[in-house]
Coordinates of C-alpha atoms in Angstrom, one line a residue:
M265 CA 21.7 -2.6 39.4
V266 CA 22.2 -0.2 36.5
H267 CA 20.2 2.8 35.3
I268 CA 19.1 3.3 31.7
I269 CA 17.5 6.4 30.2
F270 CA 15.7 6.0 26.9
Q271 CA 15.6 9.1 24.7
P272 CA 13.9 11.1 23.3
N273 CA 11.1 10.4 25.8
N274 CA 13.4 10.4 28.8
K275 CA 12.0 7.1 30.1
K276 CA 14.1 5.8 33.0
I277 CA 14.4 2.3 34.3
K278 CA 16.7 0.4 36.7
V279 CA 17.6 -3.2 35.8
A280 CA 19.9 -5.9 37.0
K281 CA 23.4 -6.0 35.5
H282 CA 23.8 -8.1 32.3
T283 CA 20.1 -7.5 31.3
K284 CA 19.7 -7.4 27.6
L285 CA 18.9 -3.9 26.4
I286 CA 15.9 -5.1 24.4
Q287 CA 14.4 -6.6 27.5
A288 CA 15.0 -3.4 29.4
A289 CA 13.3 -1.5 26.7
E290 CA 10.3 -3.8 27.0
L291 CA 10.1 -3.2 30.8
A292 CA 10.3 0.5 30.2
G293 CA 7.5 0.4 27.7
V294 CA 9.7 1.5 24.9
Y295 CA 9.0 0.0 21.4
L296 CA 11.8 -1.5 19.4
D297 CA 11.3 -3.3 16.1
T298 CA 12.6 -6.8 16.4
P299 CA 11.3 -8.9 13.5
C300 CA 14.0 -11.5 13.9
G301 CA 13.1 -12.1 17.5
G302 CA 16.3 -10.5 18.9
H303 CA 18.8 -12.8 17.1
G304 CA 20.7 -10.0 15.5
S305 CA 19.9 -11.1 12.0
C306 CA 17.6 -8.2 10.8
G307 CA 19.5 -5.1 11.9
K308 CA 16.2 -3.3 12.7
C309 CA 16.8 -2.4 16.4
R310 CA 19.6 0.1 15.8
V311 CA 20.2 2.4 18.8
H312 CA 22.8 5.0 19.8
I313 CA 24.3 4.4 23.2
L314 CA 26.2 6.8 25.4
P315 CA 28.9 6.7 26.7
I316 CA 30.5 6.0 23.4
D317 CA 33.1 3.5 24.7
Y318 CA 30.3 1.1 25.6
N319 CA 31.3 -1.9 23.6
D320 CA 29.4 -5.1 24.9
A321 CA 27.7 -6.1 21.6
P322 CA 29.4 -9.1 19.9
I323 CA 27.0 -9.3 16.9
G324 CA 25.8 -6.7 14.5
K325 CA 28.8 -4.7 13.5
E326 CA 28.0 -5.3 9.8
Y327 CA 24.9 -3.2 10.1
F328 CA 26.9 0.0 10.8
T329 CA 29.6 2.0 9.2
E330 CA 32.9 2.2 11.1
Q331 CA 32.1 5.7 12.1
E332 CA 28.7 4.7 13.5
W333 CA 30.3 1.9 15.4
Q334 CA 32.8 4.2 17.0
E335 CA 30.1 6.7 17.9
G336 CA 28.2 4.0 19.9
W337 CA 25.6 2.6 17.5
R338 CA 24.6 -0.9 18.3
L339 CA 21.8 -3.5 17.9
A340 CA 19.7 -3.4 21.1
C341 CA 19.1 -7.1 20.9
Q342 CA 22.9 -7.7 21.3
V343 CA 23.7 -5.4 24.1
F344 CA 24.0 -6.6 27.7
V345 CA 23.8 -3.6 30.0
N346 CA 26.6 -3.6 32.7
R347 CA 26.8 0.1 33.5
D348 CA 24.6 3.2 33.5
I349 CA 23.8 4.3 29.9
E350 CA 21.7 6.6 27.9
V351 CA 20.0 5.2 24.8
F352 CA 18.9 7.3 21.8
I353 CA 16.2 5.6 19.6
P354 CA 16.1 6.8 16.0
E355 CA 12.8 7.9 14.6
P356 CA 12.1 4.9 12.2
I357 CA 11.9 2.4 15.1
R358 CA 10.2 4.5 17.7
E359 CA 6.7 3.6 18.7
L360 CA 4.6 5.0 15.9
Q361 CA 0.9 5.0 15.1
H362 CA 0.6 1.9 12.9
K363 CA -2.0 1.7 10.2
I364 CA -4.2 -1.3 11.1
L365 CA -7.0 -2.4 8.9
H366 CA -10.2 -3.3 10.8
T367 CA -12.8 -2.9 8.1
G368 CA -14.0 -5.7 5.8
L369 CA -17.1 -7.0 4.2
E370 CA -20.5 -5.6 5.2
I371 CA -22.4 -7.9 7.5
N372 CA -26.2 -8.2 7.0
I373 CA -27.6 -10.8 9.3
V374 CA -30.5 -11.3 11.7
P375 CA -28.8 -11.8 15.1
D376 CA -29.4 -15.2 16.7
P377 CA -26.5 -15.4 19.1
N378 CA -25.4 -17.9 21.6
I379 CA -26.0 -15.4 24.4
K380 CA -29.5 -14.1 25.2
K381 CA -31.1 -12.1 28.0
Y382 CA -34.6 -12.5 29.5
F383 CA -36.5 -10.1 31.8
L384 CA -38.5 -12.1 34.4
I385 CA -41.1 -11.1 36.9
L386 CA -41.1 -13.8 39.6
D387 CA -43.6 -14.9 42.2
P388 CA -42.1 -14.5 45.6
P389 CA -42.3 -17.4 48.1
N390 CA -44.9 -17.4 50.9
L391 CA -46.0 -19.7 53.7
A392 CA -48.4 -21.5 51.4
H393 CA -45.7 -22.0 48.7
Q394 CA -42.3 -22.4 50.4
K395 CA -40.3 -22.8 47.2
S396 CA -36.6 -22.2 47.1
D397 CA -35.2 -19.3 45.2
W398 CA -33.7 -21.7 42.7
E399 CA -37.1 -23.4 42.2
I400 CA -38.8 -20.1 41.6
L401 CA -36.2 -19.1 39.0
S402 CA -36.0 -22.5 37.2
E403 CA -39.8 -23.0 37.0
K404 CA -40.1 -19.6 35.4
L405 CA -37.4 -20.5 32.8
E406 CA -39.0 -23.9 32.2
N407 CA -42.3 -22.1 31.5
A408 CA -40.5 -20.1 28.9
T409 CA -39.5 -23.5 27.2
L410 CA -35.8 -23.0 28.0
S411 CA -33.5 -25.6 29.3
F412 CA -31.8 -24.5 32.5
Q413 CA -28.6 -26.0 33.9
Q414 CA -27.9 -25.6 37.6
D415 CA -24.7 -24.0 38.6
R416 CA -23.7 -23.5 42.2
T417 CA -21.2 -20.7 41.6
I418 CA -24.0 -18.3 41.0
L419 CA -26.3 -19.4 43.9
S420 CA -24.9 -16.9 46.3
K421 CA -26.1 -14.1 44.1
I422 CA -29.7 -15.2 43.6
S423 CA -31.2 -14.5 46.9
R424 CA -29.8 -10.9 47.2
V425 CA -30.7 -9.9 43.6
M426 CA -34.2 -11.3 43.8
R427 CA -35.1 -9.4 46.9
E428 CA -33.3 -6.2 46.1
S429 CA -35.2 -6.0 42.8
N430 CA -38.6 -7.0 44.2
Y431 CA -38.4 -10.2 42.1
R432 CA -38.0 -8.3 38.8
I433 CA -34.7 -9.6 37.3
T434 CA -32.8 -10.2 34.1
V435 CA -31.1 -13.5 33.5
T436 CA -28.4 -14.1 30.9
L437 CA -28.3 -17.6 29.3
T438 CA -26.4 -19.5 26.6
A439 CA -28.3 -21.3 24.0
D440 CA -27.8 -24.6 25.9
G441 CA -29.2 -23.2 29.1
K442 CA -26.0 -22.2 31.0
L443 CA -26.7 -19.4 33.4
I444 CA -24.2 -16.6 32.9
D445 CA -25.5 -13.9 35.1
I446 CA -28.5 -12.7 37.1
E447 CA -29.1 -8.9 37.5
P448 CA -31.8 -6.7 39.2
G449 CA -34.2 -4.9 36.9
N450 CA -34.5 -5.0 33.2
T451 CA -31.1 -5.0 31.5
V452 CA -32.1 -6.9 28.3
N453 CA -30.9 -4.1 26.1
H454 CA -27.3 -4.4 27.5
C455 CA -26.0 -7.6 25.9
Y456 CA -22.6 -7.4 24.2
G457 CA -19.9 -9.5 22.7
I458 CA -16.5 -8.9 21.1
A459 CA -15.1 -10.5 17.9
F460 CA -11.3 -10.8 17.9
D461 CA -9.0 -11.3 15.0
I462 CA -5.6 -12.1 16.5
G463 CA -3.0 -11.7 13.8
T464 CA 0.7 -12.3 14.0
T465 CA 1.3 -8.5 13.7
T466 CA -1.9 -6.9 14.7
V467 CA -5.0 -7.6 16.9
V468 CA -8.4 -6.2 16.1
G469 CA -11.4 -6.3 18.4
T470 CA -15.0 -5.3 17.4
L471 CA -17.7 -4.7 20.1
L472 CA -21.1 -5.8 18.9
D473 CA -24.6 -5.5 20.3
L474 CA -25.8 -9.1 20.4
T475 CA -29.4 -8.0 20.3
T476 CA -29.4 -5.7 17.3
G477 CA -26.1 -6.9 15.6
K478 CA -24.9 -3.3 15.6
E479 CA -21.2 -2.6 15.6
L480 CA -20.5 -0.3 18.6
A481 CA -16.8 0.2 18.6
V482 CA -13.5 -1.1 17.0
S483 CA -10.1 -1.0 18.5
A484 CA -6.8 -2.3 17.1
E485 CA -3.3 -2.7 18.6
M486 CA 0.0 -4.3 17.6
N487 CA 0.5 -7.8 18.8
A488 CA 2.9 -7.5 21.7
Q489 CA 4.4 -10.9 20.9
S490 CA 6.3 -9.1 18.1
I491 CA 9.2 -8.5 20.5
F492 CA 9.9 -12.3 20.2
G493 CA 9.9 -12.2 16.4
A494 CA 7.9 -10.9 13.4
D495 CA 6.7 -14.3 12.2
V496 CA 5.1 -17.4 13.6
V497 CA 8.2 -19.5 13.1
S498 CA 10.2 -17.2 15.4
R499 CA 7.5 -17.5 18.1
I500 CA 7.3 -21.2 17.8
Q501 CA 11.1 -21.4 18.3
F502 CA 10.9 -19.0 21.3
A503 CA 8.1 -21.2 22.8
I504 CA 10.2 -24.3 22.4
Q505 CA 13.6 -23.0 23.4
E506 CA 12.9 -20.6 26.2
V507 CA 12.0 -21.6 29.7
N508 CA 8.3 -20.9 30.1
G509 CA 8.3 -19.5 26.6
T510 CA 4.7 -20.5 25.7
N511 CA 3.4 -18.9 28.9
Q512 CA 5.3 -15.7 28.2
L513 CA 3.8 -15.5 24.7
H514 CA 0.3 -16.3 26.1
H515 CA 0.6 -13.5 28.7
K516 CA 1.6 -11.0 26.0
I517 CA -1.4 -11.6 23.8
V518 CA -3.9 -11.8 26.7
D519 CA -2.7 -8.4 27.9
V520 CA -3.3 -7.0 24.5
V521 CA -6.8 -8.5 24.4
N522 CA -7.6 -7.1 27.9
H523 CA -6.4 -3.6 26.9
I524 CA -8.5 -3.7 23.7
I525 CA -11.6 -4.7 25.7
Q526 CA -11.0 -1.8 28.1
T527 CA -10.6 0.6 25.2
L528 CA -13.8 -0.6 23.6
C529 CA -15.8 -0.2 26.8
K530 CA -14.6 3.4 27.1
Q531 CA -15.4 4.1 23.4
A532 CA -18.9 2.7 23.7
K533 CA -19.5 3.8 27.3
I534 CA -20.7 0.3 28.4
N535 CA -20.3 -1.7 31.5
R536 CA -17.7 -4.5 31.0
N537 CA -19.9 -6.9 33.0
H538 CA -22.4 -6.8 30.1
I539 CA -19.8 -8.4 27.8
Y540 CA -20.7 -12.1 27.9
E541 CA -18.9 -13.7 25.0
L542 CA -15.9 -13.4 22.7
T543 CA -15.1 -15.1 19.4
V544 CA -11.6 -15.5 18.3
V545 CA -10.0 -16.1 14.9
G546 CA -6.3 -16.3 14.2
N547 CA -3.7 -18.5 12.5
T548 CA -3.1 -21.9 14.1
T549 CA 0.0 -20.7 16.0
M550 CA -1.8 -17.6 17.4
Q551 CA -4.8 -19.8 18.5
H552 CA -2.4 -22.1 20.3
L553 CA -0.6 -19.3 22.1
F554 CA -3.8 -17.5 23.0
L555 CA -4.9 -20.7 24.7
N556 CA -1.5 -21.2 26.3
L557 CA -0.9 -24.4 24.4
S558 CA 2.6 -25.3 23.2
P559 CA 3.0 -24.8 19.4
A560 CA 5.9 -27.2 19.4
T561 CA 4.2 -29.7 17.1
L562 CA 3.7 -26.9 14.5
G563 CA 7.5 -26.4 14.3
T564 CA 8.5 -30.0 13.3
L565 CA 7.3 -32.4 10.7
P566 CA 4.5 -33.1 9.9
Y567 CA 3.5 -29.7 11.3
V568 CA 0.3 -30.8 13.0
P569 CA -1.7 -28.7 15.6
I570 CA -2.8 -30.0 19.0
F571 CA -6.4 -29.3 17.9
K572 CA -8.5 -28.3 14.9
F573 CA -12.0 -28.3 16.3
G574 CA -13.8 -25.2 17.5
F575 CA -14.7 -25.1 21.1
E576 CA -15.7 -22.9 24.1
V577 CA -13.6 -22.0 27.1
S578 CA -14.2 -19.6 30.0
A579 CA -12.7 -16.2 29.7
S580 CA -11.5 -16.3 33.3
E581 CA -9.5 -19.5 32.6
L582 CA -7.6 -17.5 29.9
R583 CA -7.0 -14.5 32.3
I584 CA -9.4 -12.3 30.4
R585 CA -10.6 -10.1 33.3
S586 CA -12.1 -7.1 31.4
V587 CA -15.5 -8.9 30.8
N588 CA -18.2 -10.5 32.8
P589 CA -16.6 -13.0 35.2
R590 CA -18.6 -15.8 33.7
A591 CA -18.1 -14.8 30.0
T592 CA -17.2 -17.5 27.5
V593 CA -14.8 -17.5 24.6
Y594 CA -15.5 -19.4 21.4
I595 CA -12.4 -20.5 19.5
L596 CA -13.1 -21.0 15.8
P597 CA -11.7 -24.2 14.3
N598 CA -8.4 -24.5 12.4
I599 CA -7.9 -26.3 9.1
A600 CA -4.2 -27.3 9.3
G601 CA -1.0 -26.5 11.0
F602 CA -0.5 -23.3 8.9
V603 CA -4.0 -22.7 7.7
G604 CA -6.0 -21.5 10.7
A605 CA -9.3 -20.1 12.0
D606 CA -8.6 -16.8 10.2
T607 CA -8.9 -18.6 6.9
V608 CA -12.1 -20.3 8.2
G609 CA -13.4 -16.8 9.0
V610 CA -12.6 -15.6 5.5
I611 CA -14.4 -18.5 3.9
L612 CA -17.4 -17.9 6.1
A613 CA -17.5 -14.2 5.5
T614 CA -17.4 -14.6 1.7
D615 CA -19.8 -17.6 1.8
S616 CA -17.5 -19.4 -0.5
H617 CA -18.4 -22.8 0.9
N618 CA -22.0 -22.2 -0.3
S619 CA -21.2 -20.4 -3.6
T620 CA -21.4 -21.7 -7.1
K621 CA -18.7 -19.2 -8.1
T622 CA -15.2 -20.5 -8.3
R623 CA -13.0 -18.3 -6.2
L624 CA -9.3 -17.9 -5.6
I625 CA -8.9 -16.4 -2.2
I626 CA -5.4 -15.1 -1.1
D627 CA -4.6 -13.7 2.3
L628 CA -1.2 -12.1 1.6
G629 CA 1.3 -12.0 4.5
T630 CA 4.4 -13.7 5.9
N631 CA 2.5 -16.9 5.8
S632 CA 0.0 -16.5 2.9
E633 CA -3.1 -18.7 2.9
I634 CA -4.6 -19.6 -0.5
V635 CA -8.0 -21.2 -1.0
L636 CA -9.4 -22.3 -4.4
G637 CA -12.8 -23.7 -5.3
N638 CA -16.5 -23.5 -4.7
K639 CA -19.3 -25.2 -2.8
N640 CA -18.4 -28.5 -4.4
E641 CA -14.8 -28.5 -3.3
L642 CA -12.5 -26.2 -1.5
L643 CA -8.7 -26.8 -1.5
C644 CA -6.3 -24.7 0.5
C645 CA -2.6 -24.4 1.1
S646 CA -0.1 -22.1 3.0
A647 CA 2.7 -20.4 1.2
A648 CA 5.7 -19.5 3.2
A649 CA 6.2 -16.1 1.6
G650 CA 8.7 -14.9 4.2
P651 CA 8.7 -11.5 5.8
A652 CA 9.2 -9.3 2.7
F653 CA 5.5 -8.1 2.7
E654 CA 6.0 -7.1 6.3
A655 CA 9.3 -5.4 5.3
A656 CA 11.1 -7.3 8.0
H657 CA 14.1 -8.3 5.9
I658 CA 14.1 -5.2 3.7
E659 CA 17.1 -3.0 4.5
Q660 CA 15.1 0.2 4.9
G661 CA 11.8 -1.6 5.3
M662 CA 9.3 -0.8 8.2
R663 CA 5.8 -1.8 9.2
A664 CA 2.9 0.2 8.0
A665 CA 3.3 3.1 10.4
S666 CA 3.3 6.9 10.2
G667 CA 5.9 8.0 7.8
A668 CA 6.2 4.7 5.9
I669 CA 6.2 5.0 2.1
D670 CA 3.0 3.1 1.2
H671 CA 2.7 3.8 -2.5
V672 CA 5.1 4.6 -5.4
W673 CA 4.2 5.7 -8.9
I674 CA 5.7 7.5 -12.0
E675 CA 4.7 11.0 -12.7
N676 CA 6.3 13.5 -15.1
G677 CA 9.2 11.2 -15.8
D678 CA 10.2 10.6 -12.2
I679 CA 9.3 8.6 -9.1
R680 CA 6.6 10.0 -6.8
I681 CA 5.7 8.6 -3.3
S682 CA 3.0 8.9 -0.7
T683 CA 3.5 8.2 3.0
I684 CA 1.1 7.0 5.8
E685 CA -0.5 10.1 7.4
N686 CA 1.5 12.3 5.0
Q687 CA 4.4 12.3 7.4
P688 CA 8.0 12.8 6.3
P689 CA 9.3 9.4 4.9
C690 CA 11.3 7.3 7.3
G691 CA 11.2 3.9 5.6
I692 CA 9.1 1.8 3.2
C693 CA 6.4 -0.7 4.0
G694 CA 5.1 -3.7 2.1
T695 CA 2.7 -2.0 -0.3
G696 CA 5.3 0.6 -1.2
I697 CA 7.9 -2.1 -1.8
I698 CA 5.6 -4.0 -4.2
D699 CA 4.8 -0.8 -6.0
A700 CA 8.4 0.1 -6.4
V701 CA 9.4 -3.4 -7.6
A702 CA 6.5 -3.3 -10.1
I703 CA 7.7 0.1 -11.5
M704 CA 11.3 -1.3 -11.7
V705 CA 10.0 -4.3 -13.6
N706 CA 7.9 -2.2 -16.0
L707 CA 10.8 0.2 -16.7
G708 CA 13.3 -2.6 -17.2
I709 CA 15.4 -1.6 -14.2
I710 CA 15.0 -5.1 -13.0
D711 CA 15.6 -7.9 -15.6
A712 CA 13.7 -11.1 -15.7
S713 CA 16.2 -12.7 -13.3
G714 CA 15.6 -10.0 -10.7
R715 CA 18.9 -8.3 -11.2
I716 CA 19.0 -4.5 -10.9
I717 CA 20.8 -3.6 -14.1
G718 CA 23.4 -0.8 -14.5
R719 CA 22.7 2.6 -15.9
N720 CA 24.3 1.9 -19.3
E721 CA 22.0 -1.1 -19.7
L722 CA 18.7 0.9 -19.4
R723 CA 16.4 1.5 -22.3
K724 CA 17.0 4.8 -24.1
N725 CA 13.6 6.2 -23.3
I726 CA 14.3 6.1 -19.5
S727 CA 14.6 9.7 -18.1
E728 CA 17.8 10.9 -16.6
R729 CA 16.1 11.5 -13.3
I730 CA 15.2 7.8 -13.0
K731 CA 18.5 6.7 -14.4
N732 CA 20.3 8.7 -11.7
R733 CA 18.4 6.8 -9.0
I734 CA 20.4 3.7 -9.7
I735 CA 23.4 3.4 -7.4
E736 CA 26.0 1.0 -8.9
E737 CA 27.9 -1.0 -6.3
K738 CA 30.1 -4.2 -6.6
K739 CA 27.9 -6.2 -4.2
G740 CA 24.8 -5.3 -6.1
N741 CA 23.0 -2.2 -7.3
K742 CA 20.5 -0.1 -5.4
F743 CA 17.5 1.9 -6.6
V744 CA 16.6 5.1 -4.7
I745 CA 12.9 5.5 -4.0
C746 CA 13.2 8.8 -2.0
T747 CA 16.1 11.1 -2.7
T748 CA 15.5 13.5 0.1
K749 CA 15.8 10.8 2.8
N750 CA 17.9 8.4 0.7
I751 CA 15.5 5.5 1.0
Y752 CA 16.3 2.7 -1.4
L753 CA 15.8 -0.9 -2.4
T754 CA 18.9 -3.1 -2.5
Q755 CA 19.6 -6.1 -4.7
Q756 CA 19.0 -8.3 -1.7
D757 CA 15.6 -6.6 -1.1
I758 CA 14.6 -7.6 -4.6
R759 CA 15.6 -11.2 -3.9
E760 CA 13.4 -11.2 -0.8
V761 CA 10.4 -10.0 -2.9
Q762 CA 11.2 -12.7 -5.5
L763 CA 11.0 -15.4 -2.9
A764 CA 7.7 -14.1 -1.5
K765 CA 6.0 -13.7 -4.8
S766 CA 7.3 -17.1 -6.0
A767 CA 5.9 -18.9 -3.0
I768 CA 2.4 -17.5 -3.6
A769 CA 2.5 -17.9 -7.4
T770 CA 3.6 -21.5 -7.0
G771 CA 0.8 -22.2 -4.5
I772 CA -1.8 -20.8 -6.9
E773 CA -0.5 -22.8 -9.8
I774 CA -0.4 -26.1 -7.8
L775 CA -3.9 -25.6 -6.4
K776 CA -5.2 -25.0 -10.0
K777 CA -3.5 -28.2 -11.1
Q778 CA -4.9 -30.2 -8.2
L779 CA -8.4 -29.1 -9.0
N780 CA -7.9 -29.1 -12.8
I781 CA -9.0 -25.5 -13.0
G782 CA -7.8 -23.0 -15.5
D783 CA -7.8 -19.2 -15.2
D784 CA -10.9 -18.9 -17.4
Q785 CA -12.8 -21.0 -14.9
I786 CA -12.0 -18.7 -11.9
D787 CA -14.8 -16.2 -11.4
E788 CA -13.2 -14.0 -8.7
V789 CA -9.8 -13.4 -7.1
L790 CA -10.4 -12.2 -3.5
L791 CA -7.5 -10.4 -1.8
A792 CA -8.0 -10.6 2.0
G793 CA -6.3 -8.9 4.9
A794 CA -4.6 -5.5 5.3
F795 CA -1.9 -6.1 2.7
G796 CA -4.5 -7.4 0.2
H797 CA -6.7 -4.3 0.9
Y798 CA -4.1 -1.6 0.4
I799 CA -1.9 -3.2 -2.3
L800 CA -2.6 -2.0 -5.9
P801 CA -3.7 -4.9 -8.1
E802 CA -1.7 -3.6 -11.1
S803 CA 1.5 -3.9 -8.9
V804 CA 0.6 -7.5 -8.0
L805 CA 0.1 -8.3 -11.6
A806 CA 3.3 -6.6 -12.8
I807 CA 5.6 -8.7 -10.6
G808 CA 3.8 -11.9 -11.5
L809 CA 2.3 -12.8 -8.2
I810 CA -1.1 -13.3 -9.8
P811 CA -1.5 -14.3 -13.5
K812 CA -2.3 -11.3 -15.7
S813 CA -5.2 -13.3 -17.2
L814 CA -7.0 -12.8 -13.9
S815 CA -6.5 -9.0 -13.9
K816 CA -10.2 -8.1 -14.3
K817 CA -11.3 -10.5 -11.6
I818 CA -9.5 -9.1 -8.6
I819 CA -11.5 -7.8 -5.6
S820 CA -10.1 -6.5 -2.3
I821 CA -12.3 -7.7 0.6
G822 CA -10.4 -6.2 3.6
N823 CA -10.3 -7.9 7.0
A824 CA -12.6 -10.7 6.1
A825 CA -11.3 -12.9 8.9
S826 CA -12.6 -10.4 11.4
C827 CA -16.0 -10.4 9.6
G828 CA -16.0 -14.2 10.1
A829 CA -15.5 -13.8 13.8
K830 CA -18.4 -11.3 13.9
L831 CA -20.7 -13.7 12.1
A832 CA -19.8 -16.5 14.5
L833 CA -20.6 -14.2 17.4
L834 CA -23.9 -13.0 16.1
S835 CA -25.3 -16.3 14.7
L836 CA -25.2 -19.8 16.1
A837 CA -26.0 -21.2 12.6
K838 CA -22.9 -19.4 11.2
R839 CA -20.9 -20.8 14.1
R840 CA -21.9 -24.3 13.2
E841 CA -21.0 -23.5 9.6
T842 CA -17.4 -22.9 10.7
L843 CA -17.2 -26.5 11.8
E844 CA -18.4 -27.6 8.4
I845 CA -15.9 -25.4 6.6
A846 CA -13.0 -26.7 8.6
K847 CA -14.0 -30.3 7.8
K848 CA -14.9 -29.6 4.2
T849 CA -11.8 -27.6 3.2
R850 CA -9.1 -29.9 2.1
H851 CA -5.5 -28.9 2.9
F852 CA -2.7 -29.6 0.5
E853 CA 0.9 -29.5 1.6
L854 CA 2.8 -27.6 -1.2
A855 CA 6.1 -29.3 -0.5
L856 CA 4.6 -32.7 -1.3
H857 CA 3.9 -31.8 -4.9
P858 CA 6.5 -33.4 -7.1
E859 CA 6.8 -30.2 -9.3
F860 CA 7.0 -27.8 -6.3
E861 CA 10.8 -27.0 -6.6
S862 CA 10.7 -26.6 -10.4
R863 CA 7.6 -24.5 -10.3
F864 CA 9.0 -22.4 -7.5
A865 CA 12.2 -21.8 -9.4
D866 CA 10.3 -20.9 -12.6
S867 CA 8.2 -18.3 -10.8
L868 CA 11.2 -16.6 -9.3
S869 CA 11.5 -14.8 -12.7
F870 CA 9.7 -11.5 -13.3
P871 CA 7.4 -11.1 -16.3
A872 CA 9.0 -9.8 -19.4

C-alpha cells in the first residue's frame, strides 16, 4: 500500500501500489477535470507531484515545458502510484462551484398527475360483518369509482395502520390503481414528485408538489460520470471496453440522483417517504446508463438504441433509495440514438408539436440536437459538434465554474472580460470562447479560413492594445484574452470552434432543405439548454453558426428539457403527448445526405 496526500485540502488516502492517480483522486473525493476520459489526450488533469524524481507517466510530456516536467508536473490520468507521494492540484482544476442552469420556461398547468392521495374513513369489522382488512379497504376505494389492484407486498402494513389510526387512513394510488402506500391519518397534502434532467455534464432535480403543481426546491450537481469522459462517446467506449463498465457508470449517476433527492428534502423540509414518483429526461446514452443498459449499440453503425418508448420502472430496482420504497420512475421516450428524451422534453415544453409556428430549435452542446418544423411535421437531427462548447479541447478552456471567463467584449479600444461569480480569471468557458472568436472575426483578426493573422496583416484602424494581444508563433498564432493571467486562444482552439459551428450550421441547412423551408418561413429560433441560455445571440450570428437573416427571431428558452420532465410529472395528458412526440418527430441522419461533406466544408469558413 502507498500513501497519497492531495493538496491544498490535505486529503489523505491509502491505495494499492500501481493504482492510477486519477482513480485515487476519485476515491479521495478530489475533483480532477478529465474530459478525455483519462486517455491523456486533453491535458486537463495537470498536477504537481512530489518528490520531484517521480517519473512513472509515459504519456503527456508535450503538455509541459521541460522545466515543469523536471519539477514533477504530470497528467494525473497517466501516473501509476508506486510510492508515497504528495499531489498539488492547481486552482483551475480544483473542485469549483459550477454554474448550472436549472431555470426554463414558465409552467402553467392544472395538475393531473399519475400519483394521487385519498383520505378514507373506514368502517371497522365486527361480528356481524367479518370482512377482511383488504375487503374493507378495496370496497371503500371501489365506492370512490377507482380501480384497485391487489399487491401482497403492502398487506403486512394494512392491519397495523388501520388500527393505529382508528380506521382513518390515507392511501396513495397511481392512475391505474396501483397501491403505492397506506398511512395513518390525513396526509393528502404531502404528495411530491421530482423531475430530473440528466445531462452529460450536469444533473438537475426539481421537487414539485403533485397536488398544487408548486415548485418547492431545485438542486443541481455535476454528472459524476465525467471522470470517464466529457462526452457520450467516451462513456460508450468505457462501457464497452471496461469490465463492468456499464454498471460503474450506472452507479455513478444513481449516486448523484440519490444525493440530489436528499438535498431537495432538506431544502423543502419534507419526508422522503412522501416522494412517490420521478420523471427522467436525458439524451439516449444517459437514459441507457441510468437504467443500467449497455449503450454498446449506440457506439456502432447504425447507432440504434435498445429502446425508444417511454415506460415506468420501480425506483428500488434502480437503487434509488432516497424516496418512498414503492416509488416509480417514468422514463420519457427517445427519438433516436443521438436524439433523446431531453429533446422530447424541449418539444413538449415549447408545445412545438401543436404549434402553427415554424420553429428552429437548437440545443447547443457537445452533441447538439436540432429540430425544425411545426404541428404538421417535425424533423430532427443530431450534430456532432465536439467538445469545444464545453471547452474540453480548448487549451485554456474550462467548464462554466467560478473564475471562468464567460463573456468577452470590446470597450475603449480594448478587450474586456467578465468571469463567473466575479472571481479572478483562471480559464475560459464555452460562452466566453464564442464571444472571443466573434470579436476576432469582427475585427478581422481571424480571416475567413479561420487563420489567426499576423500583426502586420491587421486593418489600420485596429488599436495597438488589441494588436499587441496577438502572439506570433511558427506553429500558429495566439490571441490573448486576459493579459493579467495570460489566458489565450490558440490556432488549434479556433479550429475546434470551426468544427463545432460547422456541424450545427450544416445540420440547420440540411433540415431546411429536407423540409423545403427558407429562413423567411421560420417564425422563431429557440436556443435551449445552459449554453443556449447564456450565449450572446450576436456572437452566434457573427461566427456563422446561425444565418444572420434569422437574427431577430432568436429566443433563449433555458432548460426546456427540465420543463418537459416537470410537465410529464404533473400531467398524465402531457405524459401521453411525449409518446406522440417521439413517434411523430422524424429523425434524419445527417451523414446520409449526399451534400453533407461539401456543406460541412463550406460552413467551416467564417462570415466575411
